[in-house]
PDB file of C-alpha atoms in Angstrom:
ATOM      1  CA  UNK A 146     247.580-108.116 -28.101  1.00  0.00           C
ATOM      2  CA  UNK A 147     243.785-107.922 -28.033  1.00  0.00           C
ATOM      3  CA  UNK A 148     242.283-111.147 -26.709  1.00  0.00           C
ATOM      4  CA  UNK A 149     239.287-111.322 -29.034  1.00  0.00           C
ATOM      5  CA  UNK A 150     238.938-115.056 -28.420  1.00  0.00           C
ATOM      6  CA  UNK A 151     238.386-114.713 -24.678  1.00  0.00           C
ATOM      7  CA  UNK A 152     235.964-111.820 -25.148  1.00  0.00           C
ATOM      8  CA  UNK A 153     234.018-113.835 -27.734  1.00  0.00           C
ATOM      9  CA  UNK A 154     233.818-116.722 -25.274  1.00  0.00           C
ATOM     10  CA  UNK A 155     232.671-114.464 -22.428  1.00  0.00           C
ATOM     11  CA  UNK A 156     229.729-113.274 -24.513  1.00  0.00           C
ATOM     12  CA  UNK A 157     228.789-116.904 -25.177  1.00  0.00           C
ATOM     13  CA  UNK A 158     229.052-117.642 -21.449  1.00  0.00           C
ATOM     14  CA  UNK A 159     226.571-114.836 -20.858  1.00  0.00           C
ATOM     15  CA  UNK A 160     224.349-115.879 -23.773  1.00  0.00           C
ATOM     16  CA  UNK A 161     223.920-119.460 -22.556  1.00  0.00           C
ATOM     17  CA  UNK A 162     223.209-118.443 -18.943  1.00  0.00           C
ATOM     18  CA  UNK A 163     220.195-120.290 -17.462  1.00  0.00           C
ATOM     19  CA  UNK A 164     220.052-122.754 -20.363  1.00  0.00           C
ATOM     20  CA  UNK A 165     220.793-126.476 -20.569  1.00  0.00           C
ATOM     21  CA  UNK A 166     224.259-125.546 -21.927  1.00  0.00           C
ATOM     22  CA  UNK A 167     227.404-124.304 -20.200  1.00  0.00           C
ATOM     23  CA  UNK A 168     230.386-122.723 -21.922  1.00  0.00           C
ATOM     24  CA  UNK A 169     234.031-123.538 -21.240  1.00  0.00           C
ATOM     25  CA  UNK A 170     236.834-121.313 -22.517  1.00  0.00           C
ATOM     26  CA  UNK A 171     240.355-122.128 -23.648  1.00  0.00           C
ATOM     27  CA  UNK A 172     239.991-125.836 -22.981  1.00  0.00           C
ATOM     28  CA  UNK A 173     243.437-127.310 -22.290  1.00  0.00           C
ATOM     29  CA  UNK A 174     243.757-130.463 -24.384  1.00  0.00           C
ATOM     30  CA  UNK A 175     247.329-131.610 -23.885  1.00  0.00           C
ATOM     31  CA  UNK A 176     250.415-131.667 -21.714  1.00  0.00           C
ATOM     32  CA  UNK A 177     251.938-129.168 -24.125  1.00  0.00           C
ATOM     33  CA  UNK A 178     249.203-126.590 -23.856  1.00  0.00           C
ATOM     34  CA  UNK A 179     246.941-126.302 -26.872  1.00  0.00           C
ATOM     35  CA  UNK A 180     243.714-124.453 -26.317  1.00  0.00           C
ATOM     36  CA  UNK A 181     240.370-125.002 -27.981  1.00  0.00           C
ATOM     37  CA  UNK A 182     238.620-121.615 -28.076  1.00  0.00           C
ATOM     38  CA  UNK A 183     235.157-122.566 -26.820  1.00  0.00           C
ATOM     39  CA  UNK A 184     233.202-125.641 -25.797  1.00  0.00           C
ATOM     40  CA  UNK A 185     229.429-125.331 -25.486  1.00  0.00           C
ATOM     41  CA  UNK A 186     228.453-128.332 -23.404  1.00  0.00           C
ATOM     42  CA  UNK A 187     224.940-129.554 -22.747  1.00  0.00           C
ATOM     43  CA  UNK A 188     224.668-130.330 -19.040  1.00  0.00           C
ATOM     44  CA  UNK A 189     221.042-129.606 -18.192  1.00  0.00           C
ATOM     45  CA  UNK A 190     217.693-131.087 -19.122  1.00  0.00           C
ATOM     46  CA  UNK A 191     214.968-129.445 -21.146  1.00  0.00           C
ATOM     47  CA  UNK A 192     215.149-127.278 -24.240  1.00  0.00           C
ATOM     48  CA  UNK A 193     216.799-123.954 -24.927  1.00  0.00           C
ATOM     49  CA  UNK A 194     214.335-121.140 -24.318  1.00  0.00           C
ATOM     50  CA  UNK A 195     214.131-118.655 -27.155  1.00  0.00           C
ATOM     51  CA  UNK A 196     215.650-118.617 -30.627  1.00  0.00           C
ATOM     52  CA  UNK A 197     219.286-119.628 -31.043  1.00  0.00           C
ATOM     53  CA  UNK A 198     221.567-117.516 -33.260  1.00  0.00           C
ATOM     54  CA  UNK A 199     221.708-118.522 -36.913  1.00  0.00           C
ATOM     55  CA  UNK A 200     223.977-121.524 -37.406  1.00  0.00           C
ATOM     56  CA  UNK A 201     223.486-123.067 -33.963  1.00  0.00           C
ATOM     57  CA  UNK A 202     220.369-125.017 -34.883  1.00  0.00           C
ATOM     58  CA  UNK A 203     222.328-128.285 -34.831  1.00  0.00           C
ATOM     59  CA  UNK A 204     223.787-128.151 -31.315  1.00  0.00           C
ATOM     60  CA  UNK A 205     224.868-131.531 -29.967  1.00  0.00           C
ATOM     61  CA  UNK A 206     225.952-132.489 -26.446  1.00  0.00           C
ATOM     62  CA  UNK A 207     229.563-131.436 -27.063  1.00  0.00           C
ATOM     63  CA  UNK A 208     229.994-128.431 -29.351  1.00  0.00           C
ATOM     64  CA  UNK A 209     233.558-127.411 -30.224  1.00  0.00           C
ATOM     65  CA  UNK A 210     234.107-123.902 -31.593  1.00  0.00           C
ATOM     66  CA  UNK A 211     237.139-122.325 -33.183  1.00  0.00           C
ATOM     67  CA  UNK A 212     236.894-118.549 -33.596  1.00  0.00           C
ATOM     68  CA  UNK A 213     238.799-116.259 -35.950  1.00  0.00           C
ATOM     69  CA  UNK A 214     238.637-112.509 -35.385  1.00  0.00           C
ATOM     70  CA  UNK A 215     238.958-109.705 -37.932  1.00  0.00           C
ATOM     71  CA  UNK A 216     242.655-110.151 -38.765  1.00  0.00           C
ATOM     72  CA  UNK A 217     242.814-113.952 -38.495  1.00  0.00           C
ATOM     73  CA  UNK A 218     242.199-116.232 -41.489  1.00  0.00           C
ATOM     74  CA  UNK A 219     239.852-119.168 -41.284  1.00  0.00           C
ATOM     75  CA  UNK A 220     241.918-121.437 -43.504  1.00  0.00           C
ATOM     76  CA  UNK A 221     242.598-125.128 -43.995  1.00  0.00           C
ATOM     77  CA  UNK A 222     245.070-125.128 -41.110  1.00  0.00           C
ATOM     78  CA  UNK A 223     242.360-123.813 -38.775  1.00  0.00           C
ATOM     79  CA  UNK A 224     240.144-126.750 -39.767  1.00  0.00           C
ATOM     80  CA  UNK A 225     243.022-129.180 -39.226  1.00  0.00           C
ATOM     81  CA  UNK A 226     243.486-127.760 -35.736  1.00  0.00           C
ATOM     82  CA  UNK A 227     239.773-127.997 -35.016  1.00  0.00           C
ATOM     83  CA  UNK A 228     239.514-131.637 -36.019  1.00  0.00           C
ATOM     84  CA  UNK A 229     242.709-132.398 -34.098  1.00  0.00           C
ATOM     85  CA  UNK A 230     241.196-130.791 -31.000  1.00  0.00           C
ATOM     86  CA  UNK A 231     238.050-132.829 -31.580  1.00  0.00           C
ATOM     87  CA  UNK A 232     239.976-136.121 -31.610  1.00  0.00           C
ATOM     88  CA  UNK A 233     241.827-135.179 -28.423  1.00  0.00           C
ATOM     89  CA  UNK A 234     238.709-133.867 -26.688  1.00  0.00           C
ATOM     90  CA  UNK A 235     236.661-136.955 -27.560  1.00  0.00           C
ATOM     91  CA  UNK A 236     239.317-139.182 -26.013  1.00  0.00           C
ATOM     92  CA  UNK A 237     239.354-137.103 -22.830  1.00  0.00           C
ATOM     93  CA  UNK A 238     235.597-137.031 -22.229  1.00  0.00           C
ATOM     94  CA  UNK A 239     234.935-140.664 -23.168  1.00  0.00           C
ATOM     95  CA  UNK A 240     234.778-143.383 -20.459  1.00  0.00           C
ATOM     96  CA  UNK A 241     237.654-145.281 -21.995  1.00  0.00           C
ATOM     97  CA  UNK A 242     239.896-145.238 -25.074  1.00  0.00           C
ATOM     98  CA  UNK A 243     238.137-148.434 -26.159  1.00  0.00           C
ATOM     99  CA  UNK A 244     234.723-147.003 -25.360  1.00  0.00           C
ATOM    100  CA  UNK A 245     234.583-143.627 -27.119  1.00  0.00           C
ATOM    101  CA  UNK A 246     231.418-141.544 -27.009  1.00  0.00           C
ATOM    102  CA  UNK A 247     229.370-141.684 -30.215  1.00  0.00           C
ATOM    103  CA  UNK A 248     230.351-139.231 -32.953  1.00  0.00           C
ATOM    104  CA  UNK A 249     226.744-138.011 -32.991  1.00  0.00           C
ATOM    105  CA  UNK A 250     227.351-136.415 -29.577  1.00  0.00           C
ATOM    106  CA  UNK A 251     229.824-133.962 -31.098  1.00  0.00           C
ATOM    107  CA  UNK A 252     229.460-130.985 -33.433  1.00  0.00           C
ATOM    108  CA  UNK A 253     232.236-128.801 -34.875  1.00  0.00           C
ATOM    109  CA  UNK A 254     231.855-125.075 -35.537  1.00  0.00           C
ATOM    110  CA  UNK A 255     234.206-122.655 -37.276  1.00  0.00           C
ATOM    111  CA  UNK A 256     233.191-119.062 -36.539  1.00  0.00           C
ATOM    112  CA  UNK A 257     234.852-116.273 -38.501  1.00  0.00           C
ATOM    113  CA  UNK A 258     234.382-112.516 -38.597  1.00  0.00           C
ATOM    114  CA  UNK A 259     235.015-112.358 -42.340  1.00  0.00           C
ATOM    115  CA  UNK A 260     234.312-114.686 -45.223  1.00  0.00           C
ATOM    116  CA  UNK A 261     237.124-117.269 -45.691  1.00  0.00           C
ATOM    117  CA  UNK A 262     237.922-116.468 -49.305  1.00  0.00           C
ATOM    118  CA  UNK A 263     240.974-118.724 -49.648  1.00  0.00           C
ATOM    119  CA  UNK A 264     239.234-121.630 -47.970  1.00  0.00           C
ATOM    120  CA  UNK A 265     236.300-121.292 -50.366  1.00  0.00           C
ATOM    121  CA  UNK A 266     238.741-121.780 -53.271  1.00  0.00           C
ATOM    122  CA  UNK A 267     239.932-125.077 -51.787  1.00  0.00           C
ATOM    123  CA  UNK A 268     236.667-126.523 -50.506  1.00  0.00           C
ATOM    124  CA  UNK A 269     233.014-126.418 -51.498  1.00  0.00           C
ATOM    125  CA  UNK A 270     231.042-124.384 -48.983  1.00  0.00           C
ATOM    126  CA  UNK A 271     227.371-125.381 -48.867  1.00  0.00           C
ATOM    127  CA  UNK A 272     225.389-122.209 -48.145  1.00  0.00           C
ATOM    128  CA  UNK A 273     222.474-122.915 -45.797  1.00  0.00           C
ATOM    129  CA  UNK A 274     221.410-119.315 -45.152  1.00  0.00           C
ATOM    130  CA  UNK A 275     222.979-115.852 -44.983  1.00  0.00           C
ATOM    131  CA  UNK A 276     226.304-116.265 -43.174  1.00  0.00           C
ATOM    132  CA  UNK A 277     225.818-119.986 -42.472  1.00  0.00           C
ATOM    133  CA  UNK A 278     227.607-122.747 -44.394  1.00  0.00           C
ATOM    134  CA  UNK A 279     228.463-126.418 -44.060  1.00  0.00           C
ATOM    135  CA  UNK A 280     231.835-127.705 -45.204  1.00  0.00           C
ATOM    136  CA  UNK A 281     233.067-131.290 -45.399  1.00  0.00           C
ATOM    137  CA  UNK A 282     236.515-131.832 -43.915  1.00  0.00           C
ATOM    138  CA  UNK A 283     237.409-135.469 -44.450  1.00  0.00           C
ATOM    139  CA  UNK A 284     234.484-137.403 -42.976  1.00  0.00           C
ATOM    140  CA  UNK A 285     233.544-134.547 -40.614  1.00  0.00           C
ATOM    141  CA  UNK A 286     230.943-131.904 -41.360  1.00  0.00           C
ATOM    142  CA  UNK A 287     231.900-128.501 -39.950  1.00  0.00           C
ATOM    143  CA  UNK A 288     229.346-125.727 -39.499  1.00  0.00           C
ATOM    144  CA  UNK A 289     230.894-122.463 -40.725  1.00  0.00           C
ATOM    145  CA  UNK A 290     229.425-119.165 -39.461  1.00  0.00           C
ATOM    146  CA  UNK A 291     230.523-115.866 -41.042  1.00  0.00           C
ATOM    147  CA  UNK A 292     229.645-113.113 -38.569  1.00  0.00           C
ATOM    148  CA  UNK A 293     229.900-110.211 -41.037  1.00  0.00           C
ATOM    149  CA  UNK A 294     227.165-111.832 -43.170  1.00  0.00           C
ATOM    150  CA  UNK A 295     224.689-112.706 -40.407  1.00  0.00           C
ATOM    151  CA  UNK A 296     221.369-110.853 -40.873  1.00  0.00           C
ATOM    152  CA  UNK A 297     219.694-108.558 -38.377  1.00  0.00           C
ATOM    153  CA  UNK A 298     217.514-109.894 -35.579  1.00  0.00           C
ATOM    154  CA  UNK A 299     217.630-109.879 -31.767  1.00  0.00           C
ATOM    155  CA  UNK A 300     218.497-113.588 -31.748  1.00  0.00           C
ATOM    156  CA  UNK A 301     221.598-112.810 -33.848  1.00  0.00           C
ATOM    157  CA  UNK A 302     222.825-109.921 -31.691  1.00  0.00           C
ATOM    158  CA  UNK A 303     225.562-111.972 -30.006  1.00  0.00           C
ATOM    159  CA  UNK A 304     226.984-112.786 -33.476  1.00  0.00           C
ATOM    160  CA  UNK A 305     226.655-109.288 -34.925  1.00  0.00           C
ATOM    161  CA  UNK A 306     228.503-107.755 -31.968  1.00  0.00           C
ATOM    162  CA  UNK A 307     231.590-109.438 -33.456  1.00  0.00           C
ATOM    163  CA  UNK A 308     230.804-108.671 -37.104  1.00  0.00           C
ATOM    164  CA  UNK A 309     233.259-105.705 -37.234  1.00  0.00           C
ATOM    165  CA  UNK A 310     230.616-103.759 -39.191  1.00  0.00           C
ATOM    166  CA  UNK A 311     229.925-100.521 -37.269  1.00  0.00           C
ATOM    167  CA  UNK A 312     226.209-100.276 -38.068  1.00  0.00           C
ATOM    168  CA  UNK A 313     225.596-103.951 -37.296  1.00  0.00           C
ATOM    169  CA  UNK A 314     227.571-103.735 -34.054  1.00  0.00           C
ATOM    170  CA  UNK A 315     225.656-100.651 -32.901  1.00  0.00           C
ATOM    171  CA  UNK A 316     222.332-102.259 -33.740  1.00  0.00           C
ATOM    172  CA  UNK A 317     223.309-105.470 -31.956  1.00  0.00           C
ATOM    173  CA  UNK A 318     224.376-103.491 -28.899  1.00  0.00           C
ATOM    174  CA  UNK A 319     220.853-102.088 -28.569  1.00  0.00           C
ATOM    175  CA  UNK A 320     219.354-105.586 -28.999  1.00  0.00           C
ATOM    176  CA  UNK A 321     221.598-107.710 -26.802  1.00  0.00           C
ATOM    177  CA  UNK A 322     220.504-108.028 -23.190  1.00  0.00           C
ATOM    178  CA  UNK A 323     223.109-109.265 -20.730  1.00  0.00           C
ATOM    179  CA  UNK A 324     222.090-112.274 -18.653  1.00  0.00           C
ATOM    180  CA  UNK A 325     224.820-111.884 -16.045  1.00  0.00           C
ATOM    181  CA  UNK A 326     225.226-108.365 -14.568  1.00  0.00           C
ATOM    182  CA  UNK A 327     228.692-109.355 -13.333  1.00  0.00           C
ATOM    183  CA  UNK A 328     229.813-109.524 -16.970  1.00  0.00           C
ATOM    184  CA  UNK A 329     228.657-106.000 -17.807  1.00  0.00           C
ATOM    185  CA  UNK A 330     232.228-104.791 -18.398  1.00  0.00           C
ATOM    186  CA  UNK A 331     232.566-107.023 -21.486  1.00  0.00           C
ATOM    187  CA  UNK A 332     230.446-104.558 -23.479  1.00  0.00           C
ATOM    188  CA  UNK A 333     232.823-101.721 -22.693  1.00  0.00           C
ATOM    189  CA  UNK A 334     235.794-103.957 -23.422  1.00  0.00           C
ATOM    190  CA  UNK A 335     234.337-104.907 -26.807  1.00  0.00           C
ATOM    191  CA  UNK A 336     234.055-101.266 -27.890  1.00  0.00           C
ATOM    192  CA  UNK A 337     237.503-100.483 -26.539  1.00  0.00           C
ATOM    193  CA  UNK A 338     238.829-103.293 -28.743  1.00  0.00           C
ATOM    194  CA  UNK A 339     237.099-101.831 -31.775  1.00  0.00           C
ATOM    195  CA  UNK A 340     238.523 -98.407 -30.986  1.00  0.00           C
ATOM    196  CA  UNK A 341     242.012 -99.893 -30.745  1.00  0.00           C
ATOM    197  CA  UNK A 342     241.402-101.469 -34.130  1.00  0.00           C
ATOM    198  CA  UNK A 343     240.671 -97.887 -35.283  1.00  0.00           C
ATOM    199  CA  UNK A 344     237.181 -98.740 -36.359  1.00  0.00           C
ATOM    200  CA  UNK A 345     234.760 -95.843 -36.515  1.00  0.00           C
ATOM    201  CA  UNK A 346     232.440 -96.660 -33.627  1.00  0.00           C
ATOM    202  CA  UNK A 347     230.268 -93.758 -32.509  1.00  0.00           C
ATOM    203  CA  UNK A 348     229.430 -95.663 -29.330  1.00  0.00           C
ATOM    204  CA  UNK A 349     231.801 -94.488 -26.593  1.00  0.00           C
ATOM    205  CA  UNK A 350     232.671 -95.528 -23.059  1.00  0.00           C
ATOM    206  CA  UNK A 351     230.506 -92.648 -21.817  1.00  0.00           C
ATOM    207  CA  UNK A 352     227.589 -94.013 -23.854  1.00  0.00           C
ATOM    208  CA  UNK A 353     228.201 -97.406 -22.268  1.00  0.00           C
ATOM    209  CA  UNK A 354     228.119 -95.911 -18.763  1.00  0.00           C
ATOM    210  CA  UNK A 355     224.804 -94.186 -19.483  1.00  0.00           C
ATOM    211  CA  UNK A 356     223.302 -97.369 -20.940  1.00  0.00           C
ATOM    212  CA  UNK A 357     224.525 -99.371 -17.956  1.00  0.00           C
ATOM    213  CA  UNK A 358     222.787 -96.982 -15.537  1.00  0.00           C
ATOM    214  CA  UNK A 359     219.546 -97.077 -17.555  1.00  0.00           C
ATOM    215  CA  UNK A 360     219.548-100.875 -17.666  1.00  0.00           C
ATOM    216  CA  UNK A 361     220.155-101.205 -13.914  1.00  0.00           C
ATOM    217  CA  UNK A 362     218.131 -98.258 -12.605  1.00  0.00           C
ATOM    218  CA  UNK A 363     215.319-100.613 -11.631  1.00  0.00           C
ATOM    219  CA  UNK A 364     217.600-102.091  -8.957  1.00  0.00           C
ATOM    220  CA  UNK A 365     217.396 -98.825  -6.992  1.00  0.00           C
ATOM    221  CA  UNK A 366     214.381 -97.656  -5.036  1.00  0.00           C
ATOM    222  CA  UNK A 367     212.872 -94.222  -5.843  1.00  0.00           C
ATOM    223  CA  UNK A 368     214.276 -92.920  -2.542  1.00  0.00           C
ATOM    224  CA  UNK A 369     217.784 -94.056  -3.507  1.00  0.00           C
ATOM    225  CA  UNK A 370     217.507 -92.289  -6.855  1.00  0.00           C
ATOM    226  CA  UNK A 371     216.127 -89.066  -5.363  1.00  0.00           C
ATOM    227  CA  UNK A 372     218.923 -88.893  -2.800  1.00  0.00           C
ATOM    228  CA  UNK A 373     221.233 -87.824  -5.626  1.00  0.00           C
ATOM    229  CA  UNK A 374     219.229 -84.620  -6.156  1.00  0.00           C
ATOM    230  CA  UNK A 375     218.177 -81.698  -3.976  1.00  0.00           C
ATOM    231  CA  UNK A 376     214.460 -80.809  -3.717  1.00  0.00           C
ATOM    232  CA  UNK A 377     215.091 -77.730  -5.863  1.00  0.00           C
ATOM    233  CA  UNK A 378     216.696 -79.844  -8.617  1.00  0.00           C
ATOM    234  CA  UNK A 379     213.742 -82.220  -8.615  1.00  0.00           C
ATOM    235  CA  UNK A 380     211.135 -79.446  -8.717  1.00  0.00           C
ATOM    236  CA  UNK A 381     212.904 -77.697 -11.624  1.00  0.00           C
ATOM    237  CA  UNK A 382     212.231 -80.755 -13.784  1.00  0.00           C
ATOM    238  CA  UNK A 383     208.441 -80.430 -13.451  1.00  0.00           C
ATOM    239  CA  UNK A 384     205.949 -77.685 -14.188  1.00  0.00           C
ATOM    240  CA  UNK A 385     203.402 -76.630 -11.536  1.00  0.00           C
ATOM    241  CA  UNK A 386     200.685 -78.360 -13.568  1.00  0.00           C
ATOM    242  CA  UNK A 387     202.700 -81.620 -13.574  1.00  0.00           C
ATOM    243  CA  UNK A 388     203.038 -81.470  -9.800  1.00  0.00           C
ATOM    244  CA  UNK A 389     199.355 -80.649  -9.200  1.00  0.00           C
ATOM    245  CA  UNK A 390     198.191 -83.433 -11.547  1.00  0.00           C
ATOM    246  CA  UNK A 391     200.062 -85.984  -9.459  1.00  0.00           C
ATOM    247  CA  UNK A 392     198.716 -84.863  -6.056  1.00  0.00           C
ATOM    248  CA  UNK A 393     195.478 -86.123  -4.579  1.00  0.00           C
ATOM    249  CA  UNK A 394     192.635 -83.653  -3.849  1.00  0.00           C
ATOM    250  CA  UNK A 395     192.964 -84.423  -0.135  1.00  0.00           C
ATOM    251  CA  UNK A 396     196.681 -83.625  -0.160  1.00  0.00           C
ATOM    252  CA  UNK A 397     196.082 -80.388  -2.113  1.00  0.00           C
ATOM    253  CA  UNK A 398     193.387 -79.344   0.357  1.00  0.00           C
ATOM    254  CA  UNK A 399     195.684 -80.004   3.316  1.00  0.00           C
ATOM    255  CA  UNK A 400     198.503 -78.114   1.594  1.00  0.00           C
ATOM    256  CA  UNK A 401     196.240 -75.122   0.919  1.00  0.00           C
ATOM    257  CA  UNK A 402     195.097 -75.018   4.567  1.00  0.00           C
ATOM    258  CA  UNK A 403     198.724 -75.109   5.661  1.00  0.00           C
ATOM    259  CA  UNK A 404     199.609 -72.188   3.396  1.00  0.00           C
ATOM    260  CA  UNK A 405     196.610 -70.148   4.631  1.00  0.00           C
ATOM    261  CA  UNK A 406     197.759 -70.635   8.220  1.00  0.00           C
ATOM    262  CA  UNK A 407     201.218 -69.335   7.346  1.00  0.00           C
ATOM    263  CA  UNK A 408     199.745 -66.180   5.887  1.00  0.00           C
TER     264      UNK A 408
END
């Protein structure tokens, strides 16, 4: 089974690198294991640098996310689970059962690849912007983010990578810049997942390898790059005029004198 939830969380771990927030995955909330998909927790001081993805404008200290991938419904049961996780989580992180942290320190998010059609027939979804809704669940307000509806923009790339819309995914791939090189394999894994879902993605593993090299080429010195090629291979890539234009007059003069001596 494809673990879309973990992959989604790994991208958020990368996205929030070097920010006041840290991301925890599959938070264990009970003796009988029940996992909350993602917690985005504010641990640092200062403000987030840059523009957050659409729908995350209301981040609190503790942000609890449930995520539903392409074939999973975001329904009323999913919201029941989310609020249940919230109650359990709030008890665990508070100083004492009689001294619970303020509700204002918590925010609930329901992130779904596709629009929750059945849920929209049961509850009123307040549309805030394209792909972003608020929904009241009891006395709790849940921020609902529909990834397939999120508009283009570099700040939304992390969302659109999971939109399951080929053109949006490809565009987001060109926009999203990894913050942690150690997590570079998650891009390849994402496209492998889409291929297993039989989605028509023109981006291949070979394309990923080429992009990876381009993005990390600056880590190698010119000498390290040139070691991969023979002098003949390097010279074939340039015309005589290109070579001459990049040599100093002094070097050309010395080279000419050396050639005259040989002949």
